[in-house]
Amino acid sequence: MILLDPAGKKFDQSYAEDLAQEEELIFICGHYEGYDERIKALVTDEISLGDYVLTGGELAAMTMIDATVRLIPEVIGKEASHQDDSFSSGLLEYPQYTRPYDYRGMLVPDVLMSGHHENIRQWRLYESLKKTYKRRPDLLEEYELTAEEEKMLAEIKENND
């Protein structure tokens, strides 16, 4: 039984993964001024989406439900597709490209067209590290880098990439 409350623990991908293992979930959504304090004795978790206040908990509940349901087997067509998503691996996701190869002079990186799976894997990892370093360096504080990732991150920092 989850109480949506700005004073609660901040919702994250790890918590969504935990919720996806549950058989039943109940979300309690306050409105305007909050809750009768006595209800807190009935809840298992108090959760917040972040450091802001909404007029009610309904949007927060829908966000948590969407983030959780997509982790349940068979909800998304390809079982492993969410494992590379931002926050699932600890890094932000690498850039995505679709067809056509050349759109108004903007090209898909050649490595992605090469068919060389190891080079593609390395490119994606490098780009994930670069994006995380530039946009959310706080995520790297908790992330345990492999030797390969340490080398790539040093290169990113050195090249100011």
mmCIF file of C-alpha atoms in Angstrom:
data_model
loop_
_atom_site.group_PDB
_atom_site.id
_atom_site.type_symbol
_atom_site.label_atom_id
_atom_site.label_comp_id
_atom_site.label_asym_id
_atom_site.label_seq_id
_atom_site.Cartn_x
_atom_site.Cartn_y
_atom_site.Cartn_z
ATOM 1 C CA MET A 1 0.000 0.000 0.000
ATOM 2 C CA ILE A 2 1.780 3.077 -1.314
ATOM 3 C CA LEU A 3 1.070 6.570 -0.070
ATOM 4 C CA LEU A 4 2.077 9.226 -2.599
ATOM 5 C CA ASP A 5 3.584 12.005 -0.538
ATOM 6 C CA PRO A 6 6.174 14.706 -1.368
ATOM 7 C CA ALA A 7 7.881 13.859 1.935
ATOM 8 C CA GLY A 8 8.334 10.202 0.951
ATOM 9 C CA LYS A 9 11.321 8.313 -0.424
ATOM 10 C CA LYS A 10 12.079 9.366 -4.003
ATOM 11 C CA PHE A 11 10.777 6.986 -6.675
ATOM 12 C CA ASP A 12 13.430 5.511 -8.976
ATOM 13 C CA GLN A 13 14.003 2.669 -11.428
ATOM 14 C CA SER A 14 15.160 0.297 -8.705
ATOM 15 C CA TYR A 15 11.929 0.813 -6.792
ATOM 16 C CA ALA A 16 9.903 0.261 -10.003
ATOM 17 C CA GLU A 17 11.747 -3.056 -10.425
ATOM 18 C CA ASP A 18 10.807 -4.023 -6.863
ATOM 19 C CA LEU A 19 7.159 -3.089 -7.438
ATOM 20 C CA ALA A 20 7.042 -5.158 -10.633
ATOM 21 C CA GLN A 21 7.577 -8.249 -8.455
ATOM 22 C CA GLU A 22 4.494 -7.571 -6.319
ATOM 23 C CA GLU A 23 1.175 -9.378 -6.811
ATOM 24 C CA GLU A 24 -1.000 -6.407 -5.821
ATOM 25 C CA LEU A 25 -0.411 -2.701 -5.360
ATOM 26 C CA ILE A 26 -2.641 -0.043 -3.863
ATOM 27 C CA PHE A 27 -1.834 3.630 -4.454
ATOM 28 C CA ILE A 28 -3.283 6.242 -2.115
ATOM 29 C CA CYS A 29 -3.471 9.647 -3.763
ATOM 30 C CA GLY A 30 -3.968 12.748 -1.672
ATOM 31 C CA HIS A 31 -5.450 15.923 -3.013
ATOM 32 C CA TYR A 32 -4.520 19.530 -2.168
ATOM 33 C CA GLU A 33 -3.648 19.568 1.522
ATOM 34 C CA GLY A 34 -2.694 15.928 1.857
ATOM 35 C CA TYR A 35 -3.949 13.213 4.202
ATOM 36 C CA ASP A 36 -5.345 12.564 7.579
ATOM 37 C CA GLU A 37 -2.131 11.622 9.384
ATOM 38 C CA ARG A 38 -3.709 8.455 10.802
ATOM 39 C CA ILE A 39 -3.711 6.806 7.362
ATOM 40 C CA LYS A 40 0.079 6.526 7.522
ATOM 41 C CA ALA A 41 -0.274 3.676 10.005
ATOM 42 C CA LEU A 42 -1.865 1.612 7.208
ATOM 43 C CA VAL A 43 0.699 2.102 4.437
ATOM 44 C CA THR A 44 3.840 0.127 3.668
ATOM 45 C CA ASP A 45 5.664 2.852 1.712
ATOM 46 C CA GLU A 46 5.561 6.615 1.358
ATOM 47 C CA ILE A 47 6.848 7.631 -2.073
ATOM 48 C CA SER A 48 7.539 10.927 -3.854
ATOM 49 C CA LEU A 49 8.236 11.498 -7.546
ATOM 50 C CA GLY A 50 10.533 14.398 -6.785
ATOM 51 C CA ASP A 51 11.016 17.732 -5.146
ATOM 52 C CA TYR A 52 7.830 19.431 -6.272
ATOM 53 C CA VAL A 53 4.169 19.379 -5.339
ATOM 54 C CA LEU A 54 1.211 18.400 -7.531
ATOM 55 C CA THR A 55 -2.452 19.193 -6.864
ATOM 56 C CA GLY A 56 -3.042 15.487 -6.315
ATOM 57 C CA GLY A 57 -1.284 12.149 -6.355
ATOM 58 C CA GLU A 58 -3.109 10.763 -9.399
ATOM 59 C CA LEU A 59 -0.458 11.771 -11.946
ATOM 60 C CA ALA A 60 2.290 10.479 -9.684
ATOM 61 C CA ALA A 61 0.461 7.151 -9.342
ATOM 62 C CA MET A 62 0.006 6.867 -13.114
ATOM 63 C CA THR A 63 3.706 7.578 -13.641
ATOM 64 C CA MET A 64 4.715 4.927 -11.113
ATOM 65 C CA ILE A 65 2.280 2.423 -12.618
ATOM 66 C CA ASP A 66 3.620 2.997 -16.136
ATOM 67 C CA ALA A 67 7.259 2.693 -15.018
ATOM 68 C CA THR A 68 6.412 -0.508 -13.135
ATOM 69 C CA VAL A 69 4.068 -2.302 -15.538
ATOM 70 C CA ARG A 70 6.537 -2.128 -18.422
ATOM 71 C CA LEU A 71 8.917 -4.270 -16.337
ATOM 72 C CA ILE A 72 6.431 -7.127 -15.983
ATOM 73 C CA PRO A 73 7.275 -10.017 -18.339
ATOM 74 C CA GLU A 74 5.350 -10.020 -21.629
ATOM 75 C CA VAL A 75 4.116 -6.423 -21.261
ATOM 76 C CA ILE A 76 6.772 -5.166 -23.678
ATOM 77 C CA GLY A 77 7.242 -7.332 -26.761
ATOM 78 C CA LYS A 78 10.970 -7.887 -26.394
ATOM 79 C CA GLU A 79 11.676 -9.149 -22.871
ATOM 80 C CA ALA A 80 15.173 -7.651 -22.534
ATOM 81 C CA SER A 81 14.404 -4.318 -24.220
ATOM 82 C CA HIS A 82 14.039 -2.393 -20.961
ATOM 83 C CA GLN A 83 17.416 -3.586 -19.644
ATOM 84 C CA ASP A 84 19.307 -1.001 -21.730
ATOM 85 C CA ASP A 85 16.944 1.846 -20.845
ATOM 86 C CA SER A 86 18.244 4.837 -18.946
ATOM 87 C CA PHE A 87 18.530 4.086 -15.232
ATOM 88 C CA SER A 88 18.174 0.306 -15.676
ATOM 89 C CA SER A 89 21.896 -0.165 -16.206
ATOM 90 C CA GLY A 90 22.929 2.784 -14.044
ATOM 91 C CA LEU A 91 23.823 4.920 -17.063
ATOM 92 C CA LEU A 92 21.752 7.066 -19.375
ATOM 93 C CA GLU A 93 20.842 5.317 -22.603
ATOM 94 C CA TYR A 94 22.954 5.799 -25.730
ATOM 95 C CA PRO A 95 21.539 7.820 -28.678
ATOM 96 C CA GLN A 96 18.943 6.102 -30.866
ATOM 97 C CA TYR A 97 18.691 6.322 -34.656
ATOM 98 C CA THR A 98 16.100 5.167 -37.189
ATOM 99 C CA ARG A 99 15.796 5.238 -40.980
ATOM 100 C CA PRO A 100 16.624 6.814 -43.309
ATOM 101 C CA TYR A 101 20.417 6.737 -43.000
ATOM 102 C CA ASP A 102 20.652 10.312 -44.292
ATOM 103 C CA TYR A 103 17.990 12.742 -43.125
ATOM 104 C CA ARG A 104 18.639 16.279 -44.406
ATOM 105 C CA GLY A 105 22.379 15.726 -44.161
ATOM 106 C CA MET A 106 22.189 14.279 -40.645
ATOM 107 C CA LEU A 107 23.679 10.798 -40.856
ATOM 108 C CA VAL A 108 23.366 7.700 -38.709
ATOM 109 C CA PRO A 109 26.859 6.963 -37.319
ATOM 110 C CA ASP A 110 28.666 4.561 -39.650
ATOM 111 C CA VAL A 111 29.489 2.148 -36.832
ATOM 112 C CA LEU A 112 25.767 1.443 -36.400
ATOM 113 C CA MET A 113 25.482 0.561 -40.076
ATOM 114 C CA SER A 114 28.554 -1.695 -40.023
ATOM 115 C CA GLY A 115 26.902 -4.846 -38.671
ATOM 116 C CA HIS A 116 29.958 -5.367 -36.417
ATOM 117 C CA HIS A 117 28.293 -6.240 -33.121
ATOM 118 C CA GLU A 118 31.321 -5.680 -30.874
ATOM 119 C CA ASN A 119 32.050 -2.249 -32.361
ATOM 120 C CA ILE A 120 28.378 -1.328 -31.974
ATOM 121 C CA ARG A 121 28.415 -2.495 -28.331
ATOM 122 C CA GLN A 122 31.519 -0.422 -27.615
ATOM 123 C CA TRP A 123 30.048 2.653 -29.354
ATOM 124 C CA ARG A 124 26.827 2.362 -27.354
ATOM 125 C CA LEU A 125 28.721 1.988 -24.086
ATOM 126 C CA TYR A 126 30.961 4.953 -24.881
ATOM 127 C CA GLU A 127 27.976 7.116 -25.811
ATOM 128 C CA SER A 128 26.099 6.076 -22.642
ATOM 129 C CA LEU A 129 29.087 7.021 -20.503
ATOM 130 C CA LYS A 130 29.522 10.309 -22.367
ATOM 131 C CA LYS A 131 25.862 11.257 -22.029
ATOM 132 C CA THR A 132 25.815 10.331 -18.351
ATOM 133 C CA TYR A 133 29.055 12.228 -17.646
ATOM 134 C CA LYS A 134 27.798 15.362 -19.383
ATOM 135 C CA ARG A 135 24.163 15.392 -18.286
ATOM 136 C CA ARG A 136 23.937 13.410 -15.034
ATOM 137 C CA PRO A 137 27.415 13.033 -13.507
ATOM 138 C CA ASP A 138 25.721 12.336 -10.170
ATOM 139 C CA LEU A 139 24.753 8.895 -11.521
ATOM 140 C CA LEU A 140 28.424 7.983 -11.919
ATOM 141 C CA GLU A 141 29.006 8.472 -8.182
ATOM 142 C CA GLU A 142 26.939 5.347 -7.451
ATOM 143 C CA TYR A 143 27.916 3.411 -10.570
ATOM 144 C CA GLU A 144 30.649 0.766 -10.371
ATOM 145 C CA LEU A 145 32.769 1.163 -13.505
ATOM 146 C CA THR A 146 34.359 -1.817 -15.232
ATOM 147 C CA ALA A 147 37.966 -1.539 -16.434
ATOM 148 C CA GLU A 148 36.660 -0.952 -19.970
ATOM 149 C CA GLU A 149 34.338 1.812 -18.751
ATOM 150 C CA GLU A 150 37.096 3.475 -16.694
ATOM 151 C CA LYS A 151 39.270 3.647 -19.805
ATOM 152 C CA MET A 152 36.419 5.079 -21.887
ATOM 153 C CA LEU A 153 35.503 7.643 -19.238
ATOM 154 C CA ALA A 154 39.125 8.777 -18.968
ATOM 155 C CA GLU A 155 39.131 9.242 -22.752
ATOM 156 C CA ILE A 156 35.878 11.213 -22.606
ATOM 157 C CA LYS A 157 37.309 13.507 -19.902
ATOM 158 C CA GLU A 158 40.639 13.890 -21.705
ATOM 159 C CA ASN A 159 39.004 14.782 -25.027
ATOM 160 C CA ASN A 160 36.398 16.946 -23.303
ATOM 161 C CA ASP A 161 34.082 14.863 -25.481
#
